[in-house]
Amino acid sequence: MDRSSLFQLIQEQLDPENTGFIAVENFTSLVEDHELQLDPSKLDMLLALVQSNEEGQVCYQELIELMSSKRSSSFRRAIANGRRTLQREILLDETGLGLYKRFVRYVAYEILPCETDRRWYFHQNRLCPPPVFIAVVTIVQIIVFMCYGIMLNKWVLQTYQPDFMKSPLVYHPGHRAQVWRFFSYMFMHVGLEQLGFNALLQLMIGVPLEMVHGILRISLLYMAGVLAGSLTVSITDMRAPVVGGSGGVYALCSAHLANVVMNWAGMRCPYKLLRMILALVCMSSEVGRAVWLRFSPPLPSSGPQPSFMAHLSGAVVGISMGLLILRSYEESLQKQCSWWVIVFSFITFLLFAIFWNIFAYELLGVQIPPPP
């Protein structure tokens, strides 16, 4: 029997009066009579869902969503408010798993704070679509860096080379009319140390996040951090260029760290306190290095060095927009009022930045260094 026939049979035989609820005993007998094979995780969640209803019934719509591998916010709340936990042992105790499944389990405990969400993700994960966005961005950044490194024969402090700053990818205030530069600067890096730091964090944090939350959400978060970084520099550090993907990287990192803090008791990732301290130390060190290069460059240069404000604005994007994205696992963002507040705030900032870039430079008489 296919799934649509099952749904029709359930409604006709078990809920003929269209009450919206089905007794779990009737549903169990229906499953046994028709020899239907259900995913054990779904059957466990169905039993847990029943515990949230005093009459031992399950909502028909929530049953449909469960069978269709979808979960509404009401279904999640019903599970969370149930009077007993899922029947099986916790996911961490499962044995006999292959290498890939062990990695998926590791990702589940690394990213998700709720055991129900972890097990749901573990059983539903099909690696389709694969987490390609962060990987592709990192590969392109490495390729671009190697191309300029070979061309300039220089692998550190590349921004001191005029040919590097002439790149059509670098954001420069003198070229701000070329809109793509507000995004493309993320492929250019000051040197090997900045590239290594960004690539490492992108892969360690971005790939697991993309595996759990999907390419659309994580790419939106990353690109919002990148765009906010260049726009913030154009407002607060108007003479400085920008290079590096730190805006997107800090959006990912700050969102993940904030999610860990907000759900500290539920997170089961090992050594979470030590790892958080190390992450904060590394991020602070990178910001400190960027500030030093901006105001106390070690070598004479023909113009201002790249700004550090992209790091800070990326962190703000991660804490605001990213935290909501990561806390809304498998829930529609469009149905949440807080999501629209954040979107409206970001659009307001975007419009303000556009008008600022069009009019403020002339009105304030800012002396922009000539483009290389």
Short mmCIF file of C-alpha atoms in Angstrom, two decimals:
data_model
loop_
_atom_site.label_atom_id
_atom_site.label_comp_id
_atom_site.label_asym_id
_atom_site.label_seq_id
_atom_site.Cartn_x
_atom_site.Cartn_y
_atom_site.Cartn_z
CA MET A 1 0.00 0.00 0.00
CA ASP A 2 1.41 3.39 -0.93
CA ARG A 3 1.46 6.35 1.42
CA SER A 4 -1.47 8.23 -0.11
CA SER A 5 -3.68 5.12 0.13
CA LEU A 6 -2.65 4.72 3.74
CA PHE A 7 -3.64 8.31 4.55
CA GLN A 8 -7.02 7.79 2.89
CA LEU A 9 -7.58 4.53 4.75
CA ILE A 10 -6.67 6.13 8.06
CA GLN A 11 -9.14 8.96 7.54
CA GLU A 12 -11.97 6.72 6.33
CA GLN A 13 -11.69 3.94 8.93
CA LEU A 14 -10.23 5.62 11.98
CA ASP A 15 -11.61 9.14 11.76
CA PRO A 16 -14.86 8.93 9.75
CA GLU A 17 -16.38 11.89 11.63
CA ASN A 18 -13.41 14.13 10.80
CA THR A 19 -12.69 14.93 14.45
CA GLY A 20 -9.03 15.41 13.67
CA PHE A 21 -7.87 12.81 16.22
CA ILE A 22 -7.16 9.07 16.02
CA ALA A 23 -6.87 6.59 18.90
CA VAL A 24 -3.35 5.18 18.90
CA GLU A 25 -4.64 1.64 19.54
CA ASN A 26 -6.67 1.76 16.33
CA PHE A 27 -3.72 3.07 14.37
CA THR A 28 -1.42 0.35 15.76
CA SER A 29 -3.86 -2.38 14.76
CA LEU A 30 -4.13 -0.85 11.28
CA VAL A 31 -0.36 -0.98 10.91
CA GLU A 32 -0.25 -4.63 12.02
CA ASP A 33 -3.19 -5.73 9.82
CA HIS A 34 -1.64 -4.29 6.66
CA GLU A 35 1.95 -5.31 7.58
CA LEU A 36 3.26 -1.79 7.14
CA GLN A 37 6.94 -1.27 7.88
CA LEU A 38 7.48 2.02 9.73
CA ASP A 39 10.77 3.67 10.53
CA PRO A 40 11.52 2.80 14.19
CA SER A 41 12.27 6.44 14.93
CA LYS A 42 8.85 7.47 13.62
CA LEU A 43 7.11 4.79 15.67
CA ASP A 44 8.97 5.93 18.79
CA MET A 45 8.00 9.55 18.14
CA LEU A 46 4.39 8.51 17.58
CA LEU A 47 4.32 6.85 21.00
CA ALA A 48 5.92 9.89 22.57
CA LEU A 49 3.40 12.11 20.84
CA VAL A 50 0.53 10.12 22.32
CA GLN A 51 1.88 10.79 25.81
CA SER A 52 1.15 14.49 25.35
CA ASN A 53 -2.56 13.77 24.93
CA GLU A 54 -4.54 12.76 28.00
CA GLU A 55 -6.99 10.68 25.95
CA GLY A 56 -4.31 8.66 24.20
CA GLN A 57 -5.01 10.13 20.78
CA VAL A 58 -2.84 11.47 18.02
CA CYS A 59 -3.71 14.45 15.83
CA TYR A 60 -4.42 13.31 12.26
CA GLN A 61 -2.54 16.25 10.71
CA GLU A 62 0.51 15.63 12.89
CA LEU A 63 0.40 11.96 11.95
CA ILE A 64 0.39 12.92 8.27
CA GLU A 65 3.38 15.20 8.82
CA LEU A 66 5.20 12.46 10.72
CA MET A 67 4.61 9.90 7.96
CA SER A 68 5.65 12.48 5.33
CA SER A 69 8.95 13.19 7.12
CA LYS A 70 7.80 16.70 8.01
CA ARG A 71 7.32 18.25 11.40
CA SER A 72 5.33 21.31 12.29
CA SER A 73 6.03 23.50 15.30
CA SER A 74 2.92 22.08 16.98
CA PHE A 75 4.26 18.56 16.52
CA ARG A 76 7.59 19.55 18.04
CA ARG A 77 5.86 21.18 20.99
CA ALA A 78 3.70 18.10 21.53
CA ILE A 79 6.81 15.92 21.65
CA ALA A 80 8.59 18.34 23.98
CA ASN A 81 5.60 18.50 26.34
CA GLY A 82 5.10 14.73 26.42
CA ARG A 83 5.08 13.13 29.85
CA ARG A 84 7.71 10.54 29.01
CA THR A 85 10.69 10.39 26.72
CA LEU A 86 11.15 8.34 23.58
CA GLN A 87 11.16 4.60 24.15
CA ARG A 88 14.58 3.68 22.80
CA GLU A 89 17.99 4.50 24.26
CA ILE A 90 19.62 7.79 23.41
CA LEU A 91 21.27 8.04 20.02
CA LEU A 92 24.75 8.11 21.53
CA ASP A 93 24.29 4.52 22.75
CA GLU A 94 23.55 3.02 19.33
CA THR A 95 26.17 0.48 18.25
CA GLY A 96 27.19 -1.20 15.02
CA LEU A 97 27.20 2.02 12.99
CA GLY A 98 29.30 2.54 9.88
CA LEU A 99 31.84 5.32 9.50
CA TYR A 100 29.41 7.70 7.76
CA LYS A 101 26.62 7.12 10.26
CA ARG A 102 29.02 7.73 13.13
CA PHE A 103 29.98 11.01 11.52
CA VAL A 104 26.29 11.95 11.13
CA ARG A 105 25.75 11.14 14.80
CA TYR A 106 28.74 13.31 15.71
CA VAL A 107 27.29 16.19 13.67
CA ALA A 108 23.91 15.74 15.36
CA TYR A 109 25.44 16.04 18.83
CA GLU A 110 27.70 18.88 17.71
CA ILE A 111 24.89 21.07 16.34
CA LEU A 112 21.53 20.11 17.86
CA PRO A 113 20.64 20.60 21.55
CA CYS A 114 17.57 18.32 21.69
CA GLU A 115 17.67 14.50 21.67
CA THR A 116 14.47 14.34 19.64
CA ASP A 117 15.97 16.58 16.97
CA ARG A 118 19.20 14.60 16.96
CA ARG A 119 17.47 11.31 16.40
CA TRP A 120 15.13 12.79 13.81
CA TYR A 121 18.07 14.22 11.88
CA PHE A 122 20.07 10.98 12.25
CA HIS A 123 17.30 8.81 10.79
CA GLN A 124 16.22 11.29 8.10
CA ASN A 125 19.71 12.21 6.83
CA ARG A 126 20.23 11.09 3.24
CA LEU A 127 23.12 13.41 2.27
CA CYS A 128 20.90 14.91 -0.41
CA PRO A 129 21.63 17.63 -1.22
CA PRO A 130 25.23 17.34 0.00
CA PRO A 131 26.85 20.22 1.94
CA VAL A 132 28.56 21.78 -1.07
CA PHE A 133 28.26 25.53 -0.46
CA ILE A 134 30.93 25.93 2.23
CA ALA A 135 33.20 23.45 0.46
CA VAL A 136 32.92 25.26 -2.88
CA VAL A 137 33.51 28.69 -1.32
CA THR A 138 36.60 27.40 0.49
CA ILE A 139 38.01 25.75 -2.64
CA VAL A 140 37.51 28.92 -4.71
CA GLN A 141 39.20 31.01 -1.99
CA ILE A 142 42.20 28.67 -1.98
CA ILE A 143 42.44 28.67 -5.79
CA VAL A 144 42.27 32.48 -5.98
CA PHE A 145 44.89 32.81 -3.25
CA MET A 146 47.24 30.38 -4.99
CA CYS A 147 46.84 32.19 -8.31
CA TYR A 148 47.79 35.55 -6.78
CA GLY A 149 50.52 33.95 -4.70
CA ILE A 150 52.14 32.48 -7.81
CA MET A 151 51.65 35.68 -9.81
CA LEU A 152 53.08 37.96 -7.09
CA ASN A 153 55.56 35.42 -5.68
CA LYS A 154 54.36 36.51 -2.24
CA TRP A 155 52.35 34.46 0.29
CA VAL A 156 52.04 36.86 3.25
CA LEU A 157 50.89 40.48 3.44
CA GLN A 158 49.82 40.41 -0.19
CA THR A 159 47.92 43.68 0.22
CA TYR A 160 51.28 45.52 0.07
CA GLN A 161 51.57 44.50 -3.58
CA PRO A 162 49.88 47.05 -5.91
CA ASP A 163 48.87 44.31 -8.34
CA PHE A 164 46.96 42.57 -5.55
CA MET A 165 44.90 45.65 -4.75
CA LYS A 166 44.19 46.16 -8.47
CA SER A 167 42.18 42.96 -8.51
CA PRO A 168 38.54 43.36 -9.63
CA LEU A 169 37.56 41.26 -6.60
CA VAL A 170 38.85 43.59 -3.85
CA TYR A 171 36.40 46.05 -2.31
CA HIS A 172 37.86 49.55 -2.54
CA PRO A 173 35.87 52.72 -1.68
CA GLY A 174 36.98 54.26 -4.96
CA HIS A 175 35.31 51.39 -6.83
CA ARG A 176 32.16 51.11 -4.71
CA ALA A 177 29.99 51.72 -7.79
CA GLN A 178 31.03 48.23 -8.91
CA VAL A 179 28.44 46.42 -6.82
CA TRP A 180 29.91 42.93 -7.15
CA ARG A 181 32.90 44.01 -5.07
CA PHE A 182 30.68 44.12 -1.96
CA PHE A 183 30.54 40.30 -2.30
CA SER A 184 33.61 39.25 -4.30
CA TYR A 185 36.11 40.54 -1.72
CA MET A 186 35.45 37.33 0.25
CA PHE A 187 37.66 35.42 -2.22
CA MET A 188 40.75 37.59 -1.54
CA HIS A 189 42.92 37.21 1.56
CA VAL A 190 45.72 39.25 3.12
CA GLY A 191 48.01 36.25 3.40
CA LEU A 192 48.39 32.59 4.20
CA GLU A 193 47.54 33.04 7.88
CA GLN A 194 44.17 34.71 7.20
CA LEU A 195 43.24 32.17 4.55
CA GLY A 196 44.19 29.27 6.81
CA PHE A 197 42.18 30.64 9.73
CA ASN A 198 39.07 31.29 7.64
CA ALA A 199 39.23 28.00 5.74
CA LEU A 200 39.69 26.00 8.94
CA LEU A 201 36.71 27.60 10.69
CA GLN A 202 34.52 27.39 7.58
CA LEU A 203 35.10 23.68 7.23
CA MET A 204 34.97 22.79 10.94
CA ILE A 205 31.83 24.79 11.73
CA GLY A 206 30.21 25.59 8.38
CA VAL A 207 30.06 22.06 6.95
CA PRO A 208 28.28 20.51 10.00
CA LEU A 209 25.90 23.47 10.10
CA GLU A 210 25.12 23.03 6.41
CA MET A 211 24.59 19.28 6.86
CA VAL A 212 21.95 19.92 9.52
CA HIS A 213 20.28 23.16 8.43
CA GLY A 214 20.65 22.93 4.66
CA ILE A 215 22.39 24.88 1.95
CA LEU A 216 19.77 27.65 1.67
CA ARG A 217 19.88 28.72 5.31
CA ILE A 218 23.64 28.51 5.73
CA SER A 219 24.40 30.21 2.42
CA LEU A 220 21.96 32.99 3.37
CA LEU A 221 23.67 33.41 6.74
CA TYR A 222 27.17 33.40 5.23
CA MET A 223 26.37 35.83 2.41
CA ALA A 224 24.47 38.14 4.79
CA GLY A 225 27.62 38.30 6.92
CA VAL A 226 29.77 39.02 3.86
CA LEU A 227 27.46 41.81 2.62
CA ALA A 228 27.07 43.33 6.08
CA GLY A 229 30.86 43.34 6.41
CA SER A 230 31.56 45.42 3.32
CA LEU A 231 28.61 47.75 3.91
CA THR A 232 29.66 48.37 7.51
CA VAL A 233 33.18 49.24 6.38
CA SER A 234 31.77 51.64 3.78
CA ILE A 235 29.96 53.46 6.62
CA THR A 236 32.36 53.31 9.55
CA ASP A 237 35.81 53.12 7.89
CA MET A 238 35.16 55.00 4.67
CA ARG A 239 38.73 55.15 3.34
CA ALA A 240 39.61 51.48 3.86
CA PRO A 241 39.42 48.55 1.42
CA VAL A 242 38.20 45.09 2.45
CA VAL A 243 39.52 41.60 1.69
CA GLY A 244 38.85 38.17 3.15
CA GLY A 245 35.79 36.10 4.01
CA SER A 246 35.84 37.02 7.69
CA GLY A 247 32.34 38.56 7.59
CA GLY A 248 30.79 35.25 6.57
CA VAL A 249 33.08 33.19 8.80
CA TYR A 250 32.28 35.24 11.88
CA ALA A 251 28.57 35.05 11.09
CA LEU A 252 28.78 31.24 11.16
CA CYS A 253 30.98 31.09 14.25
CA SER A 254 29.06 33.59 16.34
CA ALA A 255 25.73 31.98 15.44
CA HIS A 256 27.00 28.54 16.45
CA LEU A 257 28.61 29.77 19.68
CA ALA A 258 25.50 31.73 20.64
CA ASN A 259 23.37 28.65 19.97
CA VAL A 260 25.61 26.58 22.23
CA VAL A 261 25.36 29.17 25.02
CA MET A 262 21.57 29.50 24.69
CA ASN A 263 21.17 25.69 24.86
CA TRP A 264 24.09 24.93 27.16
CA ALA A 265 22.32 22.25 29.22
CA GLY A 266 21.11 20.36 26.17
CA MET A 267 24.36 20.38 24.18
CA ARG A 268 26.27 17.09 24.40
CA CYS A 269 29.37 17.96 22.35
CA PRO A 270 32.52 16.90 24.27
CA TYR A 271 34.69 19.52 26.03
CA LYS A 272 32.24 22.24 25.01
CA LEU A 273 33.59 24.80 27.52
CA LEU A 274 37.21 24.30 26.47
CA ARG A 275 36.29 24.40 22.79
CA MET A 276 34.28 27.58 23.25
CA ILE A 277 37.16 29.28 25.05
CA LEU A 278 39.58 28.26 22.29
CA ALA A 279 37.19 29.50 19.60
CA LEU A 280 36.77 32.87 21.34
CA VAL A 281 40.53 33.22 21.81
CA CYS A 282 41.19 32.45 18.12
CA MET A 283 38.48 34.83 16.93
CA SER A 284 39.72 37.60 19.24
CA SER A 285 43.29 37.05 18.06
CA GLU A 286 42.22 37.35 14.44
CA VAL A 287 40.38 40.60 15.17
CA GLY A 288 43.43 41.91 17.05
CA ARG A 289 45.68 41.06 14.12
CA ALA A 290 43.33 42.85 11.74
CA VAL A 291 43.26 45.95 13.96
CA TRP A 292 47.07 45.95 14.14
CA LEU A 293 47.42 45.70 10.36
CA ARG A 294 44.86 48.49 9.90
CA PHE A 295 46.41 51.07 12.23
CA SER A 296 50.05 49.97 12.60
CA PRO A 297 51.06 48.35 9.31
CA PRO A 298 54.50 46.71 9.53
CA LEU A 299 55.51 48.00 6.10
CA PRO A 300 55.02 51.34 4.35
CA SER A 301 52.12 51.29 1.94
CA SER A 302 50.52 53.59 -0.58
CA GLY A 303 47.12 53.62 1.11
CA PRO A 304 45.04 52.42 4.09
CA GLN A 305 45.16 48.73 4.91
CA PRO A 306 41.98 46.55 4.90
CA SER A 307 39.47 47.26 7.63
CA PHE A 308 38.62 44.96 10.53
CA MET A 309 34.97 46.08 10.80
CA ALA A 310 33.82 43.16 8.61
CA HIS A 311 34.71 40.80 11.46
CA LEU A 312 32.52 42.67 13.95
CA SER A 313 29.55 43.13 11.63
CA GLY A 314 29.68 39.44 10.69
CA ALA A 315 29.48 38.55 14.37
CA VAL A 316 26.44 40.81 14.82
CA VAL A 317 24.71 39.14 11.86
CA GLY A 318 25.46 35.71 13.31
CA ILE A 319 24.08 36.53 16.75
CA SER A 320 20.91 38.15 15.37
CA MET A 321 19.95 36.37 12.16
CA GLY A 322 22.03 33.23 12.62
CA LEU A 323 20.84 32.38 16.10
CA LEU A 324 17.23 32.32 14.95
CA ILE A 325 18.11 30.16 11.94
CA LEU A 326 19.95 27.60 14.06
CA ARG A 327 17.24 27.47 16.73
CA SER A 328 14.52 26.89 14.14
CA TYR A 329 15.56 23.42 13.02
CA GLU A 330 13.03 22.11 10.48
CA GLU A 331 10.60 24.94 11.26
CA SER A 332 9.47 27.48 8.69
CA LEU A 333 11.17 30.80 9.25
CA GLN A 334 8.43 32.59 7.32
CA LYS A 335 5.90 31.80 10.04
CA GLN A 336 7.93 33.43 12.81
CA CYS A 337 7.41 37.08 13.65
CA SER A 338 10.96 37.47 14.95
CA TRP A 339 12.32 36.35 11.57
CA TRP A 340 10.46 39.14 9.77
CA VAL A 341 11.68 41.66 12.35
CA ILE A 342 15.27 40.63 11.62
CA VAL A 343 14.69 40.68 7.85
CA PHE A 344 13.11 44.14 8.09
CA SER A 345 16.07 45.38 10.17
CA PHE A 346 18.57 44.00 7.66
CA ILE A 347 16.72 45.53 4.71
CA THR A 348 16.58 48.88 6.54
CA PHE A 349 20.33 48.71 7.12
CA LEU A 350 20.86 47.77 3.46
CA LEU A 351 18.84 50.75 2.19
CA PHE A 352 20.62 53.11 4.59
CA ALA A 353 24.00 51.80 3.42
CA ILE A 354 23.04 52.26 -0.24
CA PHE A 355 22.05 55.90 0.30
CA TRP A 356 25.16 56.44 2.42
CA ASN A 357 27.41 55.15 -0.36
CA ILE A 358 25.66 57.32 -2.93
CA PHE A 359 25.56 60.64 -1.05
CA ALA A 360 27.63 60.63 2.15
CA TYR A 361 31.12 60.59 0.63
CA GLU A 362 30.55 63.87 -1.19
CA LEU A 363 28.54 65.51 1.58
CA LEU A 364 31.20 64.72 4.19
CA GLY A 365 34.07 65.54 1.86
CA VAL A 366 35.84 62.25 2.51
CA GLN A 367 39.23 62.09 0.82
CA ILE A 368 39.28 58.63 -0.71
CA PRO A 369 42.73 57.27 -1.58
CA PRO A 370 43.02 56.86 -5.33
CA PRO A 371 42.13 53.39 -6.55
CA PRO A 372 45.19 51.32 -7.44
#
